[in-house]
Structures are given as structure tokens and as C-alpha cells.
PDB file of C-alpha atoms and ligand atoms in Angstrom:
ATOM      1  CA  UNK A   1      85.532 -42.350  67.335  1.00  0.00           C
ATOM      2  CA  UNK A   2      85.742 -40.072  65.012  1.00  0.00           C
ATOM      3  CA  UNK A   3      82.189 -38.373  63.743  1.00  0.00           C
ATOM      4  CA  UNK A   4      81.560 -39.553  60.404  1.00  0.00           C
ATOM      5  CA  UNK A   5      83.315 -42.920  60.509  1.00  0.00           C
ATOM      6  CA  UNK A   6      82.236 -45.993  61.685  1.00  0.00           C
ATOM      7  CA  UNK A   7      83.969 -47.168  65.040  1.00  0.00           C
ATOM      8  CA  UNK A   8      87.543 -48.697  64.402  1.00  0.00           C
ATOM      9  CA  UNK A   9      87.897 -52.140  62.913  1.00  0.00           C
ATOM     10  CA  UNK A  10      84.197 -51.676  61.931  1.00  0.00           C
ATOM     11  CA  UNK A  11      83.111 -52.549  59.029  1.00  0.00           C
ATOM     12  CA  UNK A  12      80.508 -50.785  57.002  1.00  0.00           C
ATOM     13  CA  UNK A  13      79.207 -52.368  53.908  1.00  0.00           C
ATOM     14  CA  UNK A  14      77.179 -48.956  52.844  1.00  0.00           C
ATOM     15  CA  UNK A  15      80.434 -47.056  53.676  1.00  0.00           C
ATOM     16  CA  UNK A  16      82.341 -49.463  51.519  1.00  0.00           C
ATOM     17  CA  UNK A  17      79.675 -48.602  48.184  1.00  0.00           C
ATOM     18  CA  UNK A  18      80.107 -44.904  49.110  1.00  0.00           C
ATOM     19  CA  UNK A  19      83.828 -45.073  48.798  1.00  0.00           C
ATOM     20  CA  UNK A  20      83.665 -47.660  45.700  1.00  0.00           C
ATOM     21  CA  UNK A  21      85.455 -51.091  47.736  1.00  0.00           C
ATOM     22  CA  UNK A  22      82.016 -52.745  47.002  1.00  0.00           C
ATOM     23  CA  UNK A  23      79.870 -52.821  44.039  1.00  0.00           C
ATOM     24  CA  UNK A  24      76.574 -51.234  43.540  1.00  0.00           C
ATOM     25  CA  UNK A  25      73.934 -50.078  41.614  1.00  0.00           C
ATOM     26  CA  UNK A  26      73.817 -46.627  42.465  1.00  0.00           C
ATOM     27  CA  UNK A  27      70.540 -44.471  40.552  1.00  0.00           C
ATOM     28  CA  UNK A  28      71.617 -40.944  42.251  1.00  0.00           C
ATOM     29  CA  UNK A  29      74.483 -39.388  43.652  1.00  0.00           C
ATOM     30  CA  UNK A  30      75.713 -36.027  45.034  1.00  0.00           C
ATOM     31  CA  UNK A  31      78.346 -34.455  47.560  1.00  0.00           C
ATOM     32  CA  UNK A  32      76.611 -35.471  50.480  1.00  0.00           C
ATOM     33  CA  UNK A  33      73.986 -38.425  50.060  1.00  0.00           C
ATOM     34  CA  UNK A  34      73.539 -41.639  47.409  1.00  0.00           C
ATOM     35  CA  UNK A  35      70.716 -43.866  46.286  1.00  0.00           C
ATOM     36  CA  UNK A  36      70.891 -47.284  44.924  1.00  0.00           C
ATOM     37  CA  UNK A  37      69.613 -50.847  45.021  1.00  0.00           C
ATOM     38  CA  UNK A  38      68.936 -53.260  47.078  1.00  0.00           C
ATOM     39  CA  UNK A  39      70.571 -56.326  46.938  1.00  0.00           C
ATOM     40  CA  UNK A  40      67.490 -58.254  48.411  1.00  0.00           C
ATOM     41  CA  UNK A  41      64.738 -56.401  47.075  1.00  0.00           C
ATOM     42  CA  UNK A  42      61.084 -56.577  48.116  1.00  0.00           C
ATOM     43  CA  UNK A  43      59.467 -55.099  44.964  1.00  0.00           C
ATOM     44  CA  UNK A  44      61.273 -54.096  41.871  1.00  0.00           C
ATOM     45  CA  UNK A  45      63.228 -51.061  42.268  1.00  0.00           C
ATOM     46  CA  UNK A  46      63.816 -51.463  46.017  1.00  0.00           C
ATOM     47  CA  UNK A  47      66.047 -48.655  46.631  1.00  0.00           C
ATOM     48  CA  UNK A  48      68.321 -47.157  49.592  1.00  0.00           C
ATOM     49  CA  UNK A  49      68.797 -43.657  50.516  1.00  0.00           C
ATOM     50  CA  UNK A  50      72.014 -42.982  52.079  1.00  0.00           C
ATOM     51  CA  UNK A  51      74.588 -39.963  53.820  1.00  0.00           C
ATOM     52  CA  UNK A  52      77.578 -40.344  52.488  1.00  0.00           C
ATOM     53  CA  UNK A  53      79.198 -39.784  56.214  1.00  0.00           C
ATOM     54  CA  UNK A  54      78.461 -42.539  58.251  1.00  0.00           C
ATOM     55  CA  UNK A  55      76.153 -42.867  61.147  1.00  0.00           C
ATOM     56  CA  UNK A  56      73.936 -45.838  62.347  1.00  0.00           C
ATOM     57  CA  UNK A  57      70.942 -43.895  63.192  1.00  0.00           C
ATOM     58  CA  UNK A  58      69.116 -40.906  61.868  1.00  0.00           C
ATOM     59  CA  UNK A  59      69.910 -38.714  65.359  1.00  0.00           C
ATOM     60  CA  UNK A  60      73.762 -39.404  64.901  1.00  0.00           C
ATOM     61  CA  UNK A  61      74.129 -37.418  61.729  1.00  0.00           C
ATOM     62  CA  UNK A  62      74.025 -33.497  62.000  1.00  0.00           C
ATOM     63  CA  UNK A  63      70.907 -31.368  61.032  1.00  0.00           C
ATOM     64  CA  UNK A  64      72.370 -30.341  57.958  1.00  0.00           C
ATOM     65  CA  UNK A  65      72.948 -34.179  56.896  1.00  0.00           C
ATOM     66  CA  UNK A  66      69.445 -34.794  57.722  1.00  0.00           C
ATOM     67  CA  UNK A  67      68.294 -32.297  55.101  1.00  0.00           C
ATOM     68  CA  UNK A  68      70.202 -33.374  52.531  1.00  0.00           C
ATOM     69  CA  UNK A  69      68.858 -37.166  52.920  1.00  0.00           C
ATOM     70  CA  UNK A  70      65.389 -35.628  52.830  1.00  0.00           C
ATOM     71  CA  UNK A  71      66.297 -33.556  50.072  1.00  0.00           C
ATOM     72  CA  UNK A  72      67.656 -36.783  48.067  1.00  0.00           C
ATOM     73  CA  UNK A  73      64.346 -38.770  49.415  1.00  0.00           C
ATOM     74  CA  UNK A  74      62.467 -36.375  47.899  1.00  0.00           C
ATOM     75  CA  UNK A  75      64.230 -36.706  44.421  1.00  0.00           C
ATOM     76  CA  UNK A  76      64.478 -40.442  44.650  1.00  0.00           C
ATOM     77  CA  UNK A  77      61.046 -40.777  45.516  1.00  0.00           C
ATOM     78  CA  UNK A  78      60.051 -38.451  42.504  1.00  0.00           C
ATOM     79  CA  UNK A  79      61.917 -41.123  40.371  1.00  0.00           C
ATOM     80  CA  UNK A  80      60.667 -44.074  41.634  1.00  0.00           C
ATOM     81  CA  UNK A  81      56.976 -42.744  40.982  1.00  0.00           C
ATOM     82  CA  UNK A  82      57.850 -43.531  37.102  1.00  0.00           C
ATOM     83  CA  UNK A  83      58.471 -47.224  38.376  1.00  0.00           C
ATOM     84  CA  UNK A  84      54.579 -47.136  40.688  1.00  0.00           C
ATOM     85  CA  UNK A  85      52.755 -44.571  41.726  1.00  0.00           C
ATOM     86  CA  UNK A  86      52.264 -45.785  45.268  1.00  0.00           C
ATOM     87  CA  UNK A  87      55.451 -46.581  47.031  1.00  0.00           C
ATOM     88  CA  UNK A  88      56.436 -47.243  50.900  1.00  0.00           C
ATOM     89  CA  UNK A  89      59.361 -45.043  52.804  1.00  0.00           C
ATOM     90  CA  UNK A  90      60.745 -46.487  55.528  1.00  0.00           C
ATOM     91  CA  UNK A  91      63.497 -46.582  58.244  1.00  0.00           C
ATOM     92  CA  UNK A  92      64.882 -49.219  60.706  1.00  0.00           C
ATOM     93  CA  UNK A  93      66.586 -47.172  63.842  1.00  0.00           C
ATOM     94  CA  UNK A  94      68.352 -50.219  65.865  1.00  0.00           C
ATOM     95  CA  UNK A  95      67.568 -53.840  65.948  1.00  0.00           C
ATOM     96  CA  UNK A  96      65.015 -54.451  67.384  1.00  0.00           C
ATOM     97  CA  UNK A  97      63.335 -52.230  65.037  1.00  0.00           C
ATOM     98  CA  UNK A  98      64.939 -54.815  62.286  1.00  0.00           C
ATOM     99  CA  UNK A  99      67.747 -52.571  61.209  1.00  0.00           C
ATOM    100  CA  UNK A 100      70.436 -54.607  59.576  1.00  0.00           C
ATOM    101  CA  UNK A 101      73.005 -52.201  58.205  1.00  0.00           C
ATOM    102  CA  UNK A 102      73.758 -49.670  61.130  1.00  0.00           C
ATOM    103  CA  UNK A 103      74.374 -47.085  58.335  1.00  0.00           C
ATOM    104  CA  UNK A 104      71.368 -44.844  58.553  1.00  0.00           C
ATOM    105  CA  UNK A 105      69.205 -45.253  55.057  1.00  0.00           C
ATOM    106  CA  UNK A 106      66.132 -45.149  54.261  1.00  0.00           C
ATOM    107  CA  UNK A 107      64.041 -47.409  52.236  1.00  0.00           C
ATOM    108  CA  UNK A 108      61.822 -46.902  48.938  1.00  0.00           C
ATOM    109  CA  UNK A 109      59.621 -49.450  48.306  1.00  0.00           C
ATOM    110  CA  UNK A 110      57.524 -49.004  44.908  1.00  0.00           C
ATOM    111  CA  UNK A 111      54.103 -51.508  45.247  1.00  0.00           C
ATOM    112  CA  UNK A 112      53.143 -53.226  42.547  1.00  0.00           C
ATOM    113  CA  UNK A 113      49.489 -54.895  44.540  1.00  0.00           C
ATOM    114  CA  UNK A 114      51.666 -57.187  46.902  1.00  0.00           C
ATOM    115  CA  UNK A 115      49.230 -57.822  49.723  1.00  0.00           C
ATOM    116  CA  UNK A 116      52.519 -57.113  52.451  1.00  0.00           C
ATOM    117  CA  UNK A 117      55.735 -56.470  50.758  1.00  0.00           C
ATOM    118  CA  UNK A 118      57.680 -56.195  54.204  1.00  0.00           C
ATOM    119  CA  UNK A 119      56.539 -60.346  55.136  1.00  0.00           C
ATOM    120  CA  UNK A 120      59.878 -62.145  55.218  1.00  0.00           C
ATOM    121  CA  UNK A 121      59.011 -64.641  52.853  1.00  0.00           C
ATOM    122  CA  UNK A 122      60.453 -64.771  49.784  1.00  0.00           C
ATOM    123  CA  UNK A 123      62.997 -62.142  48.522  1.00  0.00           C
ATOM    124  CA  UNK A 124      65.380 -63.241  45.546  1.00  0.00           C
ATOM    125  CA  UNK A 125      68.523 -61.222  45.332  1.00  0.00           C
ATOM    126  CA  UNK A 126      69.002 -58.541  42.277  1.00  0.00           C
ATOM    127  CA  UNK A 127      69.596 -59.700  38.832  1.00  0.00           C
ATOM    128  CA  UNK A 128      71.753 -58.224  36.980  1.00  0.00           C
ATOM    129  CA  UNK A 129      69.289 -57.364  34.135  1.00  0.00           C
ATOM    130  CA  UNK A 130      66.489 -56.249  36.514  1.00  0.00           C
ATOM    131  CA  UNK A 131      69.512 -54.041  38.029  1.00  0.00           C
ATOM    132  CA  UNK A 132      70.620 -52.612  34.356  1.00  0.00           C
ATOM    133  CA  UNK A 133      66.852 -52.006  33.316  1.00  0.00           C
ATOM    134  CA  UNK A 134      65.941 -50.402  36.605  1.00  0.00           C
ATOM    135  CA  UNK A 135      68.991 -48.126  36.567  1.00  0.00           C
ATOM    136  CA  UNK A 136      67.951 -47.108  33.384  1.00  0.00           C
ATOM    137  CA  UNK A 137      65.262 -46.136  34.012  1.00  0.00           C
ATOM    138  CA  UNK A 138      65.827 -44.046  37.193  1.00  0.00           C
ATOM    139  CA  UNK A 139      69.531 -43.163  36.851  1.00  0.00           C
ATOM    140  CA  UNK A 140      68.435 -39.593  34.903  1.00  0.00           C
ATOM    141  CA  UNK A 141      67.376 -36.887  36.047  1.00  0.00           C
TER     142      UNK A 141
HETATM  143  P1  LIG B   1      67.743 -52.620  57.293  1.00  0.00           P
HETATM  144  O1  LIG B   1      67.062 -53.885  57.752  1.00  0.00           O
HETATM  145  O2  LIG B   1      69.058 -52.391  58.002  1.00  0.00           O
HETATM  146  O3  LIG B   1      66.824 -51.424  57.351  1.00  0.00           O
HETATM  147  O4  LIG B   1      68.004 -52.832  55.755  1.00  0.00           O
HETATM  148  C1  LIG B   1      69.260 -53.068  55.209  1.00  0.00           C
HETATM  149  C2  LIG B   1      69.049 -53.364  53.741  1.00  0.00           C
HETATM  150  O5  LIG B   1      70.304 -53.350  53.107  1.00  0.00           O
HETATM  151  C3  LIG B   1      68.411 -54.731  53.479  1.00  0.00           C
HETATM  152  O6  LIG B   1      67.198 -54.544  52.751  1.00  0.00           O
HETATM  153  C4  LIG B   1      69.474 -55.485  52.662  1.00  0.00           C
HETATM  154  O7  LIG B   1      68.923 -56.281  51.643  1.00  0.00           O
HETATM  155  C5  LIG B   1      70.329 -54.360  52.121  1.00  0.00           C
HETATM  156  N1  LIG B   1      71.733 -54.689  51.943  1.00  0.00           N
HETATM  157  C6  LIG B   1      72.527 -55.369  52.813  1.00  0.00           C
HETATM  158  N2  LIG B   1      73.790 -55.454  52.337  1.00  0.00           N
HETATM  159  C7  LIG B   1      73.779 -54.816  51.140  1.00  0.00           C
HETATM  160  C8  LIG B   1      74.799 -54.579  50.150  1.00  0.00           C
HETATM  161  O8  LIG B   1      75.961 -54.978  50.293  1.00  0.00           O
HETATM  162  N3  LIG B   1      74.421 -53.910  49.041  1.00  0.00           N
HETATM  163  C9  LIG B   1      73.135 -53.461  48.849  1.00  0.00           C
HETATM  164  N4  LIG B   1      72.886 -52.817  47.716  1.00  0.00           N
HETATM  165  N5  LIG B   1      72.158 -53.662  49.762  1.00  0.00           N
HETATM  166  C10 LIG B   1      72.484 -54.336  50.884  1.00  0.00           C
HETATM  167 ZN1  LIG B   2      78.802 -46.564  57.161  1.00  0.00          ZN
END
């Protein structure tokens, strides 16, 4: 398998958005990492930190890939602060851990009061107008 890739006739919905075959809200971008919406969001402004070169699991991506995601968290977190001041980071390493998309990403999470914003009750998927008025307001720098 080649590194970076996921494993032939895989398929990878986050490496789909990075290479533009599937639609997303994306807030931040650079050479080596993106941020942008989730399509089931907890809490308004749910967002997804992602390398651009794929890996399921924080340990499968080199050092230097690492860095860059933190580097990105950093910023993304900085920009979700003007959504909430208190926020949750997270990440899901395998299943039983609940990840879903084994495409390394961490979440953002901005709280708003809910009591437990992770309980798997009720999560509507975006709007479109809660997308456009969140990307507004996060998509500058
Ligand atoms: P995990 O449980 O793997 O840590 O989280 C995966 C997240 O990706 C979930 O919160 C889910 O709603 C989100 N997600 C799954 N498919 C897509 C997609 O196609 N686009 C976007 N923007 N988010 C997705
Ligand atoms: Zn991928």
C-alpha cells in the first residue's frame, strides 16, 4: 500500500473532500492539512481537522504530518473561540474507540451549555444556511 493512500479499492470519503470528488464546507486550508464541517454536527460549528495524506490513525502519519495537524488545530481552534469560548477536541483512534472515518481527524466541538454534546441522541445533519453563516464566520483569517 502505498504511504499516503488509502489501501486499494478503498474508499475514503475525507480523501474524496481533500481532492474535491465530494462536497464540503471547508473553513481552512493549506499544503498539508484542511478543516471543515461536519455533516452531522453536535453543536454548531462542529468542525474536522484533517492531513491532507491519508492515514486512519494518528501513529500512521509521519512526525512532520503530526505537526502540521497540531499546527492547523491550533488555528482552527483559535477560530472557533469566536463561535464559544469553551470548546471540546477530540479524536477517535479505531472502532472501538467510535472512530467512523478511518481518516485520522480530529474533532472541534464549540459548547453552547449542552449538558453532554457527545450522547447519541439527536444530531440533525448541516443546513445549508447554518453551513454558509458558519463559514462566514470562520473561513478568514
Ligand atoms: P469519527 O467517529 O470517525 O471520529 O467521526 C467521523 C465524523 O465524520 C462524524 O462526526 C461524521 O458526522 C463525519 N462525517 C462522515 N462523513 C462525512 C462527510 O462525507 N462529510 C463531512 N463533512 N463529515 C462527515
Ligand atoms: Zn483518506
Amino acid at each position: 500500500m502505498d504511504e499516503g493512500s488509502p489501501a486499494p479499492g478503498t474508499k475514503c470519503v475525507f480523501c474524496d473532500i481533500v481532492a474535491r470528488r465530494a462536497p464540503a464546507w471547508i473553513v481552512y486550508e493549506d499544503s498539508t492539512t484542511v478543516a471543515f464541517l461536519d455533516i452531522f454536527p453536535f453543536t454548531r460549528g462542529h468542525l474536522l481537522v484533517i492531513p491532507k495524506r491519508h492515514g486512519a490513525r494518528l501513529t500512521d502519519i509521519p512526525f512532520e504530518d503530526q505537526m502540521a495537524l497540531v499546527r492547523t488545530l491550533d488555528e482552527v481552534c483559535r477560530r472557533a473561540e469566536r463561535l464559544a469560548p469553551d470548546y471540546n477536541v477530540a479524536l477517535n483512534a479505531g472502532a472501538w474507540a467510535g472512530q467512523i472515518v478511518f481518516h485520522v481527524h480530529f474533532h472541534v466541538i464549540p459548547r453552547y451549555g449542552e449538558s453532554n454534546p457527545f450522547r447519541a441522541g439527536h444530531r440533525p445533519p448541516l443546513s445549508e444556511p447554518e453551513a454558509r453563516a458558519v463559514v462566514a464566520e470562520l473561513a478568514n483569517p
